[in-house]
mmCIF file of C-alpha atoms in Angstrom:
data_model
loop_
_atom_site.group_PDB
_atom_site.id
_atom_site.type_symbol
_atom_site.label_atom_id
_atom_site.label_comp_id
_atom_site.label_asym_id
_atom_site.label_seq_id
_atom_site.Cartn_x
_atom_site.Cartn_y
_atom_site.Cartn_z
ATOM 1 C CA MET C 2 159.850 -172.791 -180.724
ATOM 2 C CA LEU C 3 158.829 -172.787 -177.036
ATOM 3 C CA ASP C 4 156.764 -175.068 -174.777
ATOM 4 C CA HIS C 5 153.638 -174.105 -172.809
ATOM 5 C CA ASN C 6 155.826 -172.704 -170.018
ATOM 6 C CA GLY C 7 157.676 -170.434 -172.409
ATOM 7 C CA ASN C 8 160.868 -172.500 -172.279
ATOM 8 C CA GLY C 9 162.902 -173.813 -175.168
ATOM 9 C CA ASN C 10 166.399 -174.556 -176.392
ATOM 10 C CA ILE C 11 168.698 -173.038 -178.968
ATOM 11 C CA PRO C 12 168.228 -175.760 -181.655
ATOM 12 C CA ASP C 13 164.447 -175.308 -181.527
ATOM 13 C CA VAL C 14 164.776 -171.530 -181.822
ATOM 14 C CA LEU C 15 167.143 -171.923 -184.776
ATOM 15 C CA ASN C 16 164.668 -174.306 -186.414
ATOM 16 C CA GLY C 17 162.053 -171.599 -185.965
ATOM 17 C CA PHE C 18 164.310 -169.139 -187.764
ATOM 18 C CA ASP C 19 164.724 -171.634 -190.604
ATOM 19 C CA TRP C 20 160.935 -171.983 -190.867
ATOM 20 C CA ILE C 21 160.566 -168.204 -191.150
ATOM 21 C CA LEU C 22 163.084 -168.075 -193.984
ATOM 22 C CA GLU C 23 161.507 -171.031 -195.779
ATOM 23 C CA ASN C 24 158.018 -169.508 -195.549
ATOM 24 C CA LYS C 25 158.883 -165.832 -195.907
ATOM 25 C CA GLU C 26 157.466 -165.484 -199.407
ATOM 26 C CA LYS C 27 154.533 -167.852 -198.876
ATOM 27 C CA TYR C 28 153.168 -165.907 -195.898
ATOM 28 C CA ASN C 29 154.671 -162.497 -196.765
ATOM 29 C CA ILE C 30 156.575 -162.397 -193.479
ATOM 30 C CA LYS C 31 157.926 -158.906 -192.830
ATOM 31 C CA ILE C 32 158.541 -158.848 -189.067
ATOM 32 C CA ALA C 33 159.957 -161.319 -186.553
ATOM 33 C CA ASN C 34 159.445 -160.747 -182.826
ATOM 34 C CA ILE C 35 162.089 -162.574 -180.766
ATOM 35 C CA SER C 36 161.069 -162.335 -177.107
ATOM 36 C CA VAL C 37 163.615 -164.937 -176.014
ATOM 37 C CA GLY C 38 167.264 -164.855 -175.075
ATOM 38 C CA SER C 39 170.164 -166.900 -173.758
ATOM 39 C CA ASN C 40 172.244 -166.231 -170.652
ATOM 40 C CA GLY C 41 174.930 -168.807 -171.373
ATOM 41 C CA LYS C 42 178.430 -167.345 -171.319
ATOM 42 C CA SER C 43 179.310 -168.821 -174.705
ATOM 43 C CA GLU C 44 176.140 -167.313 -176.148
ATOM 44 C CA PHE C 45 177.196 -163.776 -175.238
ATOM 45 C CA GLU C 46 179.679 -163.909 -178.095
ATOM 46 C CA SER C 47 178.811 -162.007 -181.264
ATOM 47 C CA GLU C 48 179.672 -165.142 -183.274
ATOM 48 C CA SER C 49 177.073 -167.261 -181.443
ATOM 49 C CA LYS C 50 174.519 -169.339 -183.331
ATOM 50 C CA LEU C 51 171.643 -167.197 -182.086
ATOM 51 C CA VAL C 52 173.263 -163.998 -183.346
ATOM 52 C CA SER C 53 174.020 -165.643 -186.680
ATOM 53 C CA GLY C 54 170.394 -166.794 -186.811
ATOM 54 C CA VAL C 55 168.828 -163.359 -186.320
ATOM 55 C CA ASN C 56 171.380 -161.846 -188.691
ATOM 56 C CA ARG C 57 170.231 -164.263 -191.401
ATOM 57 C CA LEU C 58 166.659 -163.116 -190.865
ATOM 58 C CA TRP C 59 167.744 -159.477 -191.064
ATOM 59 C CA ASP C 60 169.802 -160.081 -194.196
ATOM 60 C CA ALA C 61 166.693 -161.637 -195.768
ATOM 61 C CA GLY C 62 164.935 -158.281 -195.362
ATOM 62 C CA ILE C 63 162.906 -159.072 -192.245
ATOM 63 C CA VAL C 64 162.484 -156.489 -189.471
ATOM 64 C CA VAL C 65 163.811 -158.358 -186.428
ATOM 65 C CA CYS C 66 162.860 -157.058 -182.968
ATOM 66 C CA VAL C 67 164.672 -158.721 -180.060
ATOM 67 C CA ALA C 68 164.298 -158.431 -176.278
ATOM 68 C CA ALA C 69 167.183 -156.894 -174.334
ATOM 69 C CA GLY C 70 166.692 -159.464 -171.574
ATOM 70 C CA ASN C 71 165.977 -159.143 -167.863
ATOM 71 C CA ASN C 72 169.487 -159.333 -166.401
ATOM 72 C CA GLY C 73 169.948 -155.617 -165.656
ATOM 73 C CA PRO C 74 171.060 -153.276 -164.266
ATOM 74 C CA SER C 75 174.709 -154.282 -164.726
ATOM 75 C CA PRO C 76 176.564 -153.118 -167.866
ATOM 76 C CA GLN C 77 176.908 -155.675 -170.677
ATOM 77 C CA SER C 78 173.764 -157.490 -169.498
ATOM 78 C CA ILE C 79 171.982 -157.545 -172.879
ATOM 79 C CA THR C 80 171.081 -161.159 -173.604
ATOM 80 C CA THR C 81 171.771 -162.960 -176.858
ATOM 81 C CA PRO C 82 170.642 -162.483 -179.638
ATOM 82 C CA GLY C 83 169.962 -158.870 -178.620
ATOM 83 C CA ILE C 84 173.681 -158.167 -178.865
ATOM 84 C CA SER C 85 173.474 -158.318 -182.665
ATOM 85 C CA ARG C 86 174.389 -154.958 -184.186
ATOM 86 C CA LYS C 87 171.821 -155.469 -186.976
ATOM 87 C CA VAL C 88 168.576 -156.187 -185.133
ATOM 88 C CA ILE C 89 166.336 -153.805 -183.169
ATOM 89 C CA THR C 90 167.039 -154.529 -179.495
ATOM 90 C CA VAL C 91 164.272 -153.427 -177.132
ATOM 91 C CA GLY C 92 164.529 -152.592 -173.436
ATOM 92 C CA ALA C 93 161.841 -151.753 -170.872
ATOM 93 C CA SER C 94 161.156 -148.077 -170.228
ATOM 94 C CA ASP C 95 159.506 -148.650 -166.845
ATOM 95 C CA ASP C 96 161.730 -151.248 -165.188
ATOM 96 C CA GLU C 97 162.105 -149.093 -162.075
ATOM 97 C CA GLU C 98 158.811 -150.613 -160.951
ATOM 98 C CA THR C 99 159.029 -153.617 -158.635
ATOM 99 C CA VAL C 100 157.364 -156.456 -160.520
ATOM 100 C CA GLU C 101 157.429 -160.205 -160.960
ATOM 101 C CA VAL C 102 159.652 -161.362 -163.806
ATOM 102 C CA MET C 103 159.871 -165.103 -164.479
ATOM 103 C CA GLY C 104 158.767 -165.875 -160.924
ATOM 104 C CA ASN C 105 161.153 -163.427 -159.259
ATOM 105 C CA ILE C 106 160.283 -160.095 -157.637
ATOM 106 C CA THR C 107 162.675 -157.548 -159.108
ATOM 107 C CA SER C 108 163.230 -154.039 -160.431
ATOM 108 C CA ASP C 109 165.773 -152.376 -162.740
ATOM 109 C CA TYR C 110 165.696 -155.617 -164.675
ATOM 110 C CA SER C 111 166.033 -154.391 -168.274
ATOM 111 C CA GLY C 112 169.301 -155.449 -169.927
ATOM 112 C CA ARG C 113 171.907 -152.699 -170.154
ATOM 113 C CA GLY C 114 174.548 -151.996 -172.759
ATOM 114 C CA PRO C 115 177.022 -151.636 -174.176
ATOM 115 C CA THR C 116 177.685 -155.127 -175.482
ATOM 116 C CA LYS C 117 180.983 -156.904 -175.052
ATOM 117 C CA ASP C 118 181.904 -155.586 -178.528
ATOM 118 C CA CYS C 119 181.079 -151.998 -177.432
ATOM 119 C CA ILE C 120 177.861 -151.810 -179.492
ATOM 120 C CA CYS C 121 175.366 -149.330 -178.059
ATOM 121 C CA LYS C 122 172.341 -151.337 -176.939
ATOM 122 C CA PRO C 123 169.401 -151.357 -176.395
ATOM 123 C CA ASP C 124 168.308 -149.447 -179.484
ATOM 124 C CA LEU C 125 165.155 -148.070 -177.841
ATOM 125 C CA VAL C 126 162.673 -148.833 -175.080
ATOM 126 C CA ALA C 127 158.935 -149.447 -174.623
ATOM 127 C CA PRO C 128 156.698 -150.215 -171.623
ATOM 128 C CA GLY C 129 157.378 -153.662 -170.181
ATOM 129 C CA SER C 130 156.011 -153.747 -166.611
ATOM 130 C CA ASN C 131 152.552 -155.118 -165.783
ATOM 131 C CA ILE C 132 151.482 -155.543 -169.404
ATOM 132 C CA TRP C 133 148.259 -157.440 -170.136
ATOM 133 C CA ALA C 134 148.732 -160.094 -172.798
ATOM 134 C CA CYS C 135 147.073 -163.210 -174.170
ATOM 135 C CA ARG C 136 147.724 -166.310 -172.092
ATOM 136 C CA ALA C 137 149.292 -169.308 -173.829
ATOM 137 C CA ILE C 138 146.761 -172.119 -174.203
ATOM 138 C CA SER C 139 147.912 -175.551 -173.022
ATOM 139 C CA ARG C 140 146.175 -178.933 -173.257
ATOM 140 C CA ASN C 141 144.551 -178.465 -169.843
ATOM 141 C CA PHE C 142 143.610 -174.820 -170.383
ATOM 142 C CA PHE C 143 139.889 -175.311 -170.948
ATOM 143 C CA SER C 144 139.535 -177.782 -168.053
ATOM 144 C CA GLY C 145 140.591 -175.130 -165.560
ATOM 145 C CA SER C 146 139.454 -171.638 -164.635
ATOM 146 C CA LYS C 147 142.332 -169.646 -166.069
ATOM 147 C CA ALA C 148 141.580 -166.302 -167.698
ATOM 148 C CA MET C 149 142.331 -165.679 -171.348
ATOM 149 C CA TYR C 150 144.649 -162.821 -170.419
ATOM 150 C CA VAL C 151 147.560 -162.544 -168.017
ATOM 151 C CA LYS C 152 149.674 -159.698 -166.628
ATOM 152 C CA LYS C 153 153.368 -160.094 -167.408
ATOM 153 C CA SER C 154 156.537 -158.042 -167.032
ATOM 154 C CA GLY C 155 159.906 -158.040 -168.768
ATOM 155 C CA THR C 156 161.524 -156.970 -172.002
ATOM 156 C CA SER C 157 159.663 -159.836 -173.673
ATOM 157 C CA MET C 158 156.608 -157.622 -173.225
ATOM 158 C CA SER C 159 158.348 -154.469 -174.482
ATOM 159 C CA THR C 160 159.523 -156.064 -177.709
ATOM 160 C CA PRO C 161 156.060 -156.767 -179.209
ATOM 161 C CA VAL C 162 155.224 -153.082 -178.754
ATOM 162 C CA ILE C 163 158.039 -152.199 -181.131
ATOM 163 C CA SER C 164 157.116 -155.037 -183.494
ATOM 164 C CA GLY C 165 153.623 -153.561 -183.608
ATOM 165 C CA CYS C 166 155.083 -150.138 -184.355
ATOM 166 C CA ALA C 167 157.100 -151.665 -187.194
ATOM 167 C CA ALA C 168 153.879 -153.181 -188.548
ATOM 168 C CA LEU C 169 152.227 -149.745 -188.449
ATOM 169 C CA VAL C 170 155.113 -148.299 -190.436
ATOM 170 C CA LEU C 171 154.982 -151.015 -193.094
ATOM 171 C CA SER C 172 151.194 -150.782 -193.325
ATOM 172 C CA LYS C 173 151.650 -147.155 -194.365
ATOM 173 C CA ASN C 174 154.618 -147.696 -196.677
ATOM 174 C CA LYS C 175 155.282 -151.273 -197.798
ATOM 175 C CA TYR C 176 158.326 -150.241 -199.827
ATOM 176 C CA LEU C 177 160.490 -149.437 -196.812
ATOM 177 C CA THR C 178 163.393 -151.776 -196.082
ATOM 178 C CA ASN C 179 164.111 -153.160 -192.637
ATOM 179 C CA ASN C 180 166.968 -150.676 -192.299
ATOM 180 C CA ASP C 181 164.532 -147.870 -193.165
ATOM 181 C CA VAL C 182 162.099 -149.088 -190.517
ATOM 182 C CA LYS C 183 164.831 -149.273 -187.895
ATOM 183 C CA LEU C 184 165.983 -145.719 -188.613
ATOM 184 C CA ILE C 185 162.410 -144.376 -188.514
ATOM 185 C CA LEU C 186 161.774 -146.098 -185.177
ATOM 186 C CA LEU C 187 164.968 -144.712 -183.679
ATOM 187 C CA LYS C 188 164.056 -141.204 -184.800
ATOM 188 C CA SER C 189 160.557 -141.532 -183.282
ATOM 189 C CA THR C 190 161.630 -141.611 -179.641
ATOM 190 C CA LYS C 191 161.657 -139.406 -176.561
ATOM 191 C CA ASN C 192 164.795 -138.965 -174.473
ATOM 192 C CA LEU C 193 163.917 -139.996 -170.912
ATOM 193 C CA GLY C 194 166.883 -138.197 -169.415
ATOM 194 C CA ILE C 195 168.595 -141.401 -168.310
ATOM 195 C CA GLU C 196 171.786 -143.072 -169.431
ATOM 196 C CA ARG C 197 171.949 -144.318 -173.025
ATOM 197 C CA SER C 198 173.021 -147.763 -171.840
ATOM 198 C CA ARG C 199 169.547 -148.095 -170.336
ATOM 199 C CA GLN C 200 167.253 -146.319 -172.824
ATOM 200 C CA GLY C 201 169.125 -146.414 -176.137
ATOM 201 C CA ASN C 202 167.598 -143.730 -178.346
ATOM 202 C CA GLY C 203 164.676 -143.364 -175.939
ATOM 203 C CA LEU C 204 161.005 -144.235 -175.491
ATOM 204 C CA ILE C 205 159.004 -144.921 -178.659
ATOM 205 C CA GLN C 206 156.454 -142.205 -179.554
ATOM 206 C CA VAL C 207 153.756 -143.590 -181.823
ATOM 207 C CA ASP C 208 152.347 -140.171 -182.745
ATOM 208 C CA MET C 209 155.792 -139.025 -183.853
ATOM 209 C CA LEU C 210 156.275 -142.297 -185.711
ATOM 210 C CA LEU C 211 153.162 -141.896 -187.827
ATOM 211 C CA LYS C 212 154.003 -138.284 -188.702
ATOM 212 C CA ASN C 213 157.319 -139.286 -190.268
ATOM 213 C CA LYS C 214 157.339 -138.137 -193.890
ATOM 214 C CA TYR C 215 158.672 -141.458 -195.128
ATOM 215 C CA VAL C 216 155.915 -143.361 -193.335
ATOM 216 C CA MET C 217 153.133 -141.157 -194.684
ATOM 217 C CA ARG C 218 154.496 -140.986 -198.230
ATOM 218 C CA GLU C 219 151.930 -141.840 -200.894
ATOM 219 C CA PHE C 220 152.745 -144.165 -203.814
#
């Protein structure tokens, strides 16, 4: 879907969504992490192709976690497809830190709600500043001296945390639907005492998540 610099275009992303749907049963795909977004004005509409794309994934039963984007702190700065009312939109809980995001030094970057259609977003938040992650391997990777890991910041780093939490939930109870998983995640949060347009339901609490009676239910 993206090149070695992390860039892509909407048709390629939509093709990626199609591949997920075509291979859902073959690879038992349960979760889709979408750490990309569009800033184009036309793409902020709820009828946009990106929103329709993630909604198709959700309607197919997949837990879809989407980044809130890094255009905060203004209201209505959630990027598409995070504006979808169906998906789990993830903001950064620690965006007050001054960090580098996509080459720019910034703070208070996490996308803020509500959306243009007055949907409360983000749904919840997770750490997103100075997160260590695997570095993408390009053709020239092994000819240089680059490390295998890199420190990154942004809601693209927060979103995989929630995708991982969703995987924990489904590993404990494979019979839960994506709507069940979303509700359990939202109920497993801590209120940070800040505005809802910034934190949604709050900061994910993994210990609370795993104690949920529906997660720990035996079959």
